[in-house]
PDB file of C-alpha atoms in Angstrom:
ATOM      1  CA  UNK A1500     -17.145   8.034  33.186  1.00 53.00           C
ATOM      2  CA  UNK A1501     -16.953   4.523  31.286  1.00 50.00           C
ATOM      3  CA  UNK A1502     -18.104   2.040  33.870  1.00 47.00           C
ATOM      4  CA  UNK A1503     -16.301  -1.543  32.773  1.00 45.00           C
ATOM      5  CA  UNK A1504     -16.000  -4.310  34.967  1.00 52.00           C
ATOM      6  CA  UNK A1505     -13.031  -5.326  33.932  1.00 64.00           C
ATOM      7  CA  UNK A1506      -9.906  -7.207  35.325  1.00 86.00           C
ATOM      8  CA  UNK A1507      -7.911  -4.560  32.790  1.00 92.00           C
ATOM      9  CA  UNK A1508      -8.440  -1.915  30.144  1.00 96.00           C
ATOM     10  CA  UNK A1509      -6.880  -1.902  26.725  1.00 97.00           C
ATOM     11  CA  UNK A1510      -6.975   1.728  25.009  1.00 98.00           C
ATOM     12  CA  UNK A1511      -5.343   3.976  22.592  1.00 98.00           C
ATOM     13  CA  UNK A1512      -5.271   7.805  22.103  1.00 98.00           C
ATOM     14  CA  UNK A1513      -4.137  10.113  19.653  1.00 98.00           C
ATOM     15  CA  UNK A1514      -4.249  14.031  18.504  1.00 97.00           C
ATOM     16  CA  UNK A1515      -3.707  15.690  14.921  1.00 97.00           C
ATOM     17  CA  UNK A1516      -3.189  19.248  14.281  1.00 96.00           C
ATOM     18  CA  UNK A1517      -3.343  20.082  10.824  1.00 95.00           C
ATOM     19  CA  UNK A1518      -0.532  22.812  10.449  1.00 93.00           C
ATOM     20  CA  UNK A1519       0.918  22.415  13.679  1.00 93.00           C
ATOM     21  CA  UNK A1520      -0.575  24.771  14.834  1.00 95.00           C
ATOM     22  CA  UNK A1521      -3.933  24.708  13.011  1.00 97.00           C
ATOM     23  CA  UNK A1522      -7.027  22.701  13.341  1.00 97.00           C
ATOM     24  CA  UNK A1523      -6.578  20.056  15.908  1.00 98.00           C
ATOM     25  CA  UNK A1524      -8.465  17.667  17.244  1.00 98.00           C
ATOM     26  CA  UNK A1525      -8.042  14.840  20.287  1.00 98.00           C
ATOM     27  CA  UNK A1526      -9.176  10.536  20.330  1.00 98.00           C
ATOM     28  CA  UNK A1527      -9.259   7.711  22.410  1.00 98.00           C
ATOM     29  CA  UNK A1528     -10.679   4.500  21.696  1.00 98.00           C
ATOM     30  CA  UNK A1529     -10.791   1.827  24.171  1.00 98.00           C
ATOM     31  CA  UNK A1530     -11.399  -2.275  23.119  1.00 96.00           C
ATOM     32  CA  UNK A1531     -13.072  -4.759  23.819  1.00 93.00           C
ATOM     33  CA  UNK A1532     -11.916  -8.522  25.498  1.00 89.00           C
ATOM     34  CA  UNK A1533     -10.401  -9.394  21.795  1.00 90.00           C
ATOM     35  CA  UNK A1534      -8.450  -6.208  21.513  1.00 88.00           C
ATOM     36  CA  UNK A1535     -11.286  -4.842  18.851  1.00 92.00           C
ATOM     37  CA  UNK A1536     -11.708  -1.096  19.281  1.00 94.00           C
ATOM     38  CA  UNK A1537     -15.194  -1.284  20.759  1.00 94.00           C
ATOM     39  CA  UNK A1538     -15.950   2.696  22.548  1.00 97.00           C
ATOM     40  CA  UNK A1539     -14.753   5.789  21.231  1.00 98.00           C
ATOM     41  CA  UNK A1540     -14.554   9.736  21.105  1.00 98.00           C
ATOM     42  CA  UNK A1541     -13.035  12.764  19.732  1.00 98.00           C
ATOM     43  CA  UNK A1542     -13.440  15.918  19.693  1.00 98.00           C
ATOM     44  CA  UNK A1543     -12.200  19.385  18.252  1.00 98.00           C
ATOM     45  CA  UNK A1544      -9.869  21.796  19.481  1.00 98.00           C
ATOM     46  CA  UNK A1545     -10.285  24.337  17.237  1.00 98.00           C
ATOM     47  CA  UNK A1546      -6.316  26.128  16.367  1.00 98.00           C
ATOM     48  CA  UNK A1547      -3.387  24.099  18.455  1.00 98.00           C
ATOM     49  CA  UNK A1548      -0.433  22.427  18.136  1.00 97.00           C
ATOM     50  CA  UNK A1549      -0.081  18.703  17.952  1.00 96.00           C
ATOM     51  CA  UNK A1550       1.363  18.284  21.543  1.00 97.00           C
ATOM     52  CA  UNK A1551      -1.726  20.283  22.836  1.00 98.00           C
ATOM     53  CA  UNK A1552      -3.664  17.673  21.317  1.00 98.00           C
ATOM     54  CA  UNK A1553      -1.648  14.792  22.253  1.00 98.00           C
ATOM     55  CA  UNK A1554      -1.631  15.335  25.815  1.00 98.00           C
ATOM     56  CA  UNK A1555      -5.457  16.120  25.542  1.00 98.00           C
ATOM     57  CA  UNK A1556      -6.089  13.097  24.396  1.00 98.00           C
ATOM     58  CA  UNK A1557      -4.593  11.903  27.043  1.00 98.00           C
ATOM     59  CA  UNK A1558      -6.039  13.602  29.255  1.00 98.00           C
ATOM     60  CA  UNK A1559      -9.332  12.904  27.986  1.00 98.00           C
ATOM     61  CA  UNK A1560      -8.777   9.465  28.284  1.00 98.00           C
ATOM     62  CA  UNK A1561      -7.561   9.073  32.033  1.00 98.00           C
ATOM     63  CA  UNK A1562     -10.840  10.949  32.619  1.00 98.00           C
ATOM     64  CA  UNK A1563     -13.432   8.732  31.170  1.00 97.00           C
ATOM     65  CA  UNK A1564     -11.619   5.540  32.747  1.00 97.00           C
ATOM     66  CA  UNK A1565     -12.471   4.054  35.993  1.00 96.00           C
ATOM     67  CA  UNK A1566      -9.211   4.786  38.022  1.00 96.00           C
ATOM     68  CA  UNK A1567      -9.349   1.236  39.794  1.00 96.00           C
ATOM     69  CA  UNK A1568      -9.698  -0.174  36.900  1.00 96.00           C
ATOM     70  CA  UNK A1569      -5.576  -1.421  35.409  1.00 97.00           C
ATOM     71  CA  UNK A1570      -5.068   0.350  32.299  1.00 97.00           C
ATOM     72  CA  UNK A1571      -2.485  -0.172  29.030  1.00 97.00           C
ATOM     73  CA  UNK A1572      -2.497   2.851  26.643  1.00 98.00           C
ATOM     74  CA  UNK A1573      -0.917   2.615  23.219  1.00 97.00           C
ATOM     75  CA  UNK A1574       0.080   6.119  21.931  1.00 97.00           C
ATOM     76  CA  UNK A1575       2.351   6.865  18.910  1.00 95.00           C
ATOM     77  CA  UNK A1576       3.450  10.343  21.084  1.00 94.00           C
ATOM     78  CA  UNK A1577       6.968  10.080  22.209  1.00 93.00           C
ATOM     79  CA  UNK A1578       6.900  13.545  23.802  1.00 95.00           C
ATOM     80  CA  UNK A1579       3.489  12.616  25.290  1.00 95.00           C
ATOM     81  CA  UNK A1580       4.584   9.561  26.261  1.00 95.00           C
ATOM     82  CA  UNK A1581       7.863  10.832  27.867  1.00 95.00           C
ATOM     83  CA  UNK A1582       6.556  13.893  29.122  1.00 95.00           C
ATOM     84  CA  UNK A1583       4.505  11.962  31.761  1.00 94.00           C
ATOM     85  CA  UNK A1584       7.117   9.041  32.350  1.00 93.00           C
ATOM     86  CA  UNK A1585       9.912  10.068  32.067  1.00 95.00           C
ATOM     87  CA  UNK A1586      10.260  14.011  32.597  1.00 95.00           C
ATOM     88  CA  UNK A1587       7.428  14.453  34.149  1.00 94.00           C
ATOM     89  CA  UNK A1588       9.011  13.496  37.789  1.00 93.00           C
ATOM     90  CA  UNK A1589      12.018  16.085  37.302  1.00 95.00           C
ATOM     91  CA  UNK A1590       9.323  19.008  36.559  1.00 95.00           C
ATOM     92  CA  UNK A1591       7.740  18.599  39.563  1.00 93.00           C
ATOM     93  CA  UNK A1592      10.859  18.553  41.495  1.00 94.00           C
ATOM     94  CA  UNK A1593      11.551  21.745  40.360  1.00 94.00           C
ATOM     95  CA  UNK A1594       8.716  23.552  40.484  1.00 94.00           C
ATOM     96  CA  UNK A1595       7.396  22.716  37.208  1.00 94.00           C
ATOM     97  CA  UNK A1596      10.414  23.879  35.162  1.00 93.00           C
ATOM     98  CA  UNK A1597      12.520  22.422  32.787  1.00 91.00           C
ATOM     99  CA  UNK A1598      16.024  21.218  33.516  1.00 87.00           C
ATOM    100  CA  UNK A1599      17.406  24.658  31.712  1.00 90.00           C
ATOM    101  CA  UNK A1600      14.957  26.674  34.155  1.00 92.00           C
ATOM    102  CA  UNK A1601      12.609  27.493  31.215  1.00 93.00           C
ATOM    103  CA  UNK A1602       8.664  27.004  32.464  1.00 95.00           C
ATOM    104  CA  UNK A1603       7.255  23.388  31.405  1.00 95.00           C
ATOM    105  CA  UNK A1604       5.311  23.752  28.075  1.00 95.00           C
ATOM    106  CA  UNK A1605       1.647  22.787  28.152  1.00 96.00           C
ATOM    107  CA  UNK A1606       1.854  22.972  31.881  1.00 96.00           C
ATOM    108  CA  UNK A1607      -1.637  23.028  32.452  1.00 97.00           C
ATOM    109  CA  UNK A1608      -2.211  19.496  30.873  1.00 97.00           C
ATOM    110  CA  UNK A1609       0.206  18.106  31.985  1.00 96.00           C
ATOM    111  CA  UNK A1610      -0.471  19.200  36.002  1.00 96.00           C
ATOM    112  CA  UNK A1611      -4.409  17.913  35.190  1.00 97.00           C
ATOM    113  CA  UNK A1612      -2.214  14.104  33.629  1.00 97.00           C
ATOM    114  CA  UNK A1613      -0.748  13.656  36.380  1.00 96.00           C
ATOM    115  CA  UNK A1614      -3.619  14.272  38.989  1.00 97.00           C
ATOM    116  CA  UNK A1615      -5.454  11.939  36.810  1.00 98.00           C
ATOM    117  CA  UNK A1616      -2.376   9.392  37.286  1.00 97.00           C
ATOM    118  CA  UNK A1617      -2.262   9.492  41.056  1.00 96.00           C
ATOM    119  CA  UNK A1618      -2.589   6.169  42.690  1.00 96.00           C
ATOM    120  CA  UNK A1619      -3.467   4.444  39.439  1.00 97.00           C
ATOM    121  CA  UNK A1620      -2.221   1.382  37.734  1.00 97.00           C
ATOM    122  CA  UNK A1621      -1.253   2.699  33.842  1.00 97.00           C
ATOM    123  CA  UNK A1622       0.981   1.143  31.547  1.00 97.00           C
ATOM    124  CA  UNK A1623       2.675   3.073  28.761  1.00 97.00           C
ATOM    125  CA  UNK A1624       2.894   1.180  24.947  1.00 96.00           C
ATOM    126  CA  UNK A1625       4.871   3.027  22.595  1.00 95.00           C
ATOM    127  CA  UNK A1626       3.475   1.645  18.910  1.00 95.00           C
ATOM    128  CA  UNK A1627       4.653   3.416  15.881  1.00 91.00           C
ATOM    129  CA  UNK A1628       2.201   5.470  13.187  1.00 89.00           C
ATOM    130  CA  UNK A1629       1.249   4.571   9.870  1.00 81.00           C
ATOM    131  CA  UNK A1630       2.522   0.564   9.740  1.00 82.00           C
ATOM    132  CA  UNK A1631       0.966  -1.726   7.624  1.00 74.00           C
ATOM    133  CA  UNK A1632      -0.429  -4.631  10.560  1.00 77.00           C
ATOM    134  CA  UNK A1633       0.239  -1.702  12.868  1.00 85.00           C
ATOM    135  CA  UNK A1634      -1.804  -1.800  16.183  1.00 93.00           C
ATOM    136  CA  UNK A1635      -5.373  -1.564  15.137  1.00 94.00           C
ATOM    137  CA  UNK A1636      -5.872   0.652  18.439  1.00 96.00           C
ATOM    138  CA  UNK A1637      -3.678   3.398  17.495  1.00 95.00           C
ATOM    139  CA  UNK A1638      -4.855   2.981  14.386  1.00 95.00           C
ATOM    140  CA  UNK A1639      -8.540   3.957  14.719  1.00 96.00           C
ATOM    141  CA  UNK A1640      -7.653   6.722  17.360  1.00 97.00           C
ATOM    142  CA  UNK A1641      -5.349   8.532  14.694  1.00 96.00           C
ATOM    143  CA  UNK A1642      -8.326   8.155  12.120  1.00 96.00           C
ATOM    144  CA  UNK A1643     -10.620   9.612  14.800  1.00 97.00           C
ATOM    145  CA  UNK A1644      -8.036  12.460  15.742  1.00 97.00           C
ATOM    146  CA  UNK A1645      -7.753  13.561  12.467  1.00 96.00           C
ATOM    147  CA  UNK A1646     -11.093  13.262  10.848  1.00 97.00           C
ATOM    148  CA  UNK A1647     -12.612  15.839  14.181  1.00 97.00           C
ATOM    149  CA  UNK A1648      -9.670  17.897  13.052  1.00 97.00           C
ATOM    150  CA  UNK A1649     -10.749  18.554   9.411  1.00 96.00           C
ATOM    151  CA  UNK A1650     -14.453  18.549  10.518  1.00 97.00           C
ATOM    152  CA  UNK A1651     -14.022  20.431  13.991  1.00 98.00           C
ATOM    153  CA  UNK A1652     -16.740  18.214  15.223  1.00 97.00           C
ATOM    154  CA  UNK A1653     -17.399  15.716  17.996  1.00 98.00           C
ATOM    155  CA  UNK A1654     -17.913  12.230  17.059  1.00 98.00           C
ATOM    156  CA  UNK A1655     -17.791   8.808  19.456  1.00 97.00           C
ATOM    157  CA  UNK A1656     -19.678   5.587  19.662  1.00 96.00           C
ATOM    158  CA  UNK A1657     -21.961   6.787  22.036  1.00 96.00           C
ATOM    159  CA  UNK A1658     -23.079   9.399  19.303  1.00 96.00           C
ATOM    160  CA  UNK A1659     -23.573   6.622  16.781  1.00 96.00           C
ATOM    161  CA  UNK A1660     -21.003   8.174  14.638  1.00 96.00           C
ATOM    162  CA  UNK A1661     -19.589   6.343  12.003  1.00 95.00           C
ATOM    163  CA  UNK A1662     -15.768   4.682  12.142  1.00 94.00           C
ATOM    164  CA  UNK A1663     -13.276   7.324  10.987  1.00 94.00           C
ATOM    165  CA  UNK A1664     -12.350   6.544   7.186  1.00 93.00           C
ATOM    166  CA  UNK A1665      -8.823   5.266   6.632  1.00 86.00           C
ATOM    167  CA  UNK A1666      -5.755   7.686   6.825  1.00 76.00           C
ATOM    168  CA  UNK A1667      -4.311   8.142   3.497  1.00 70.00           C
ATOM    169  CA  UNK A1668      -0.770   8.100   5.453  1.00 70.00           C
ATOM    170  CA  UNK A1669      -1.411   4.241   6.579  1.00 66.00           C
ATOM    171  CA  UNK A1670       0.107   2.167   3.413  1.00 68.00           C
ATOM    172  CA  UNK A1671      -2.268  -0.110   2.493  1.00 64.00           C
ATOM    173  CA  UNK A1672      -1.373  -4.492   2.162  1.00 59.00           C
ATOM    174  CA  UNK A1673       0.005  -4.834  -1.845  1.00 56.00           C
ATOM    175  CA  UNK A1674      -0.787  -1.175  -1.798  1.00 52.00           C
ATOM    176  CA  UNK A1675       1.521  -0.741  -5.260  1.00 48.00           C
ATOM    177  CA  UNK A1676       0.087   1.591  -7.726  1.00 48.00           C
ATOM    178  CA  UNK A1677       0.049   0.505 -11.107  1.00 46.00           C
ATOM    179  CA  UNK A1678       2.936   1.539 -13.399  1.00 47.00           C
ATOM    180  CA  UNK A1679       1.607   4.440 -15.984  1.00 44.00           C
ATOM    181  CA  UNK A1680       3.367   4.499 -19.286  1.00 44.00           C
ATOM    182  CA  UNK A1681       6.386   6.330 -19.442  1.00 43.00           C
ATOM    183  CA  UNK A1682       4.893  10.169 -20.140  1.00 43.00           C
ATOM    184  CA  UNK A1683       5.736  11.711 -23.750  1.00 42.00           C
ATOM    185  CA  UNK A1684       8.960  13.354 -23.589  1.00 41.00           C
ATOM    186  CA  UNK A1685       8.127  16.265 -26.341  1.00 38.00           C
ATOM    187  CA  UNK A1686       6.809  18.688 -23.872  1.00 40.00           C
ATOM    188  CA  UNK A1687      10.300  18.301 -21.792  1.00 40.00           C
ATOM    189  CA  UNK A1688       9.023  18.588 -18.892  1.00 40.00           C
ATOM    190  CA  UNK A1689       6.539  16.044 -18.417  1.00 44.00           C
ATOM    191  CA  UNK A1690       9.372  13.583 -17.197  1.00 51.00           C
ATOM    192  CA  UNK A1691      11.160  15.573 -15.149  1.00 74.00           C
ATOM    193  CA  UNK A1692      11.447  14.365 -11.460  1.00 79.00           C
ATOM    194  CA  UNK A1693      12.061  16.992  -8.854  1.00 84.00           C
ATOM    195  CA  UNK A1694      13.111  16.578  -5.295  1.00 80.00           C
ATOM    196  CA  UNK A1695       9.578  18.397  -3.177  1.00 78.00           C
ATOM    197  CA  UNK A1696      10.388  21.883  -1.275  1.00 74.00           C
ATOM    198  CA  UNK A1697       7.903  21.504   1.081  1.00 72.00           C
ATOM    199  CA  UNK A1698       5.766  18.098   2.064  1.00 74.00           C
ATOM    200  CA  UNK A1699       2.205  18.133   0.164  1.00 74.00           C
ATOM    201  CA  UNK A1700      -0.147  15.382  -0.896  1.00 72.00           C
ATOM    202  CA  UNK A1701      -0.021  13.563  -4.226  1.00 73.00           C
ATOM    203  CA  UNK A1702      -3.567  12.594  -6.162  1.00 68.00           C
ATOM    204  CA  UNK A1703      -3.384   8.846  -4.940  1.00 66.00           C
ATOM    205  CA  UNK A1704      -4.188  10.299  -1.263  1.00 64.00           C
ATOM    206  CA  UNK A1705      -0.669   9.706  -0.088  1.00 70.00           C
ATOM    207  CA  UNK A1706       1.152  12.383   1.426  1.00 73.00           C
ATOM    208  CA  UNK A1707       5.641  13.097   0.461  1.00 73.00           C
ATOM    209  CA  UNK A1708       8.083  14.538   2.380  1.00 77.00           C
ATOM    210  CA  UNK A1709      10.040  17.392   1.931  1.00 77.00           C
ATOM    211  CA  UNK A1710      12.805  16.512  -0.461  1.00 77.00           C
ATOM    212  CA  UNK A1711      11.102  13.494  -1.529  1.00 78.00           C
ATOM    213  CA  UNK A1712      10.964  12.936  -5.325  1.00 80.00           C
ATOM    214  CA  UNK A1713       8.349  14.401  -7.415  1.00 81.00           C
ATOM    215  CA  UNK A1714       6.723  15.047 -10.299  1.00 80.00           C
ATOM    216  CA  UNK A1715       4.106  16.859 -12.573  1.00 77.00           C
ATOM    217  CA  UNK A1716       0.991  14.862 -12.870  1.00 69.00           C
ATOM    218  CA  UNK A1717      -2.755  16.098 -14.690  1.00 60.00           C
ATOM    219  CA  UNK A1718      -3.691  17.874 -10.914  1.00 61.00           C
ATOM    220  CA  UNK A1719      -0.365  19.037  -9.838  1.00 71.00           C
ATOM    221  CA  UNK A1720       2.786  17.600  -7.941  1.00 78.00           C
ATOM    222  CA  UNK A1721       2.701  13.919  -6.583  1.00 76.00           C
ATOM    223  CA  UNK A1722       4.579  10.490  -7.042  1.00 71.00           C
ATOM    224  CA  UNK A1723       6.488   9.985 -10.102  1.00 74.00           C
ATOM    225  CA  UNK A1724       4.742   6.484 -10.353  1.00 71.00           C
ATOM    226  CA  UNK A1725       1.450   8.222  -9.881  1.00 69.00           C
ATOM    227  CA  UNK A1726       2.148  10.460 -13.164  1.00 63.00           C
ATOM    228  CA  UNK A1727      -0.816   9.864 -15.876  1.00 48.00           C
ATOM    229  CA  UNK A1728      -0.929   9.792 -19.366  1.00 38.00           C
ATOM    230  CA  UNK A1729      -2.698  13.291 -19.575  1.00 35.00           C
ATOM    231  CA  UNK A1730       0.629  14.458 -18.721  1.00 36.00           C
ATOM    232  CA  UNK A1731       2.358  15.063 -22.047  1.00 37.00           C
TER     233      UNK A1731
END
């Protein structure tokens, strides 16, 4: 347990699942007196679903806080968030079943959450993902999340691991790709601007939604401003 003597505790937590389900991974990050994400860990979950690993990183965090110690999480997890403060309450009443009678998912978590919430003093901060000047808290605990997910391996500051490298779903300041030349239009379909199926990942490192427009690039689908002059 993270011994602090502190008046209050700042953190953040976060999970990834990379299929949902597939490889998933939990975080929490905690910071220091200037709001600086100072201690950290993560750690793999092997195949789950990304409320599994939500609630684990919850979980993970209650337990490596001191419980007398005032704390403010920022998550990014509405059903995390709501499932322990706002349905949460209602389960219990009825013997850990949902309003429609159905068993509570991820029961198990959830039971060990709110053990780990009895008689403490924990304030829930709902900050959204991926913002440009988002919270810098959230921030590194979705890096962390989702860099043990693709690795499936521990990492935290008391391992001397390095930070978690920047998600390519976080926009970046000014982050406006340069314009390519319009592509040659005697192939036909080197213009051509689809709306995407499925969501995937363009070259740049940026992911697209489903039904997102689209084009043909040099290495596959992407942006249409991310099209190169190879394509012709």
């Amino acid at each position: 347990m993270i011994e602090r003597m502190q008046e209050r505790l700042v953190a953040a937590c976060d999970g990834a699942s990379k299929g949902n389900p597939g490889p998933a991974a939990w975080a929490w990050v905690i910071a220091d007196d200037s709001e600086t994400p100072d201690r950290w860990e993560a750690g793999p979950l092997g195949r789950a679903t990304n409320n599994v690993a939500e609630l684990t990183a919850l979980e993970r965090l209650l337990a490596a806080t001191d419980p007398d110690v005032p704390l403010e999480i920022r998550m990014d997890s509405q059903y995390a968030m709501k499932a322990v403060t706002t349905w949460l309450p209602g389960w219990k009443r009825n013997g850990w079943k949902t309003s429609a009678g159905k068993p509570v998912a991820n029961q198990d978590l959830v039971v060990r959450i709110d053990e780990l919430l009895d008689g403490r003093t924990v304030e829930f901060r709902y900050v959204p993902a991926h913002q440009v000047d988002g919270d810098p808290l959230n921030d590194f605990a979705d890096r962390a999340a989702s860099q043990a997910a693709i690795v499936q391996e521990p990492a935290s500051s008391e391992l001397g691991s390095p930070e978690p490298p920047p998600s390519p779903d976080t926009p970046k300041k000014n982050d406006r790709p340069a314009r390519a030349k319009s592509p040659k239009r005697s192939g036909g379909s080197a213009s051509r601007t689809i709306k995407a199926k499925f969501p995937g990942r363009c070259l740049c490192g940026r992911s697209y939604a489903a039904g997102e427009p689209i084009a043909k690039n040099a290495q596959g689908w992407g942006h249409p401003e991310c099209r190169t002059e190879a394509v012709g």
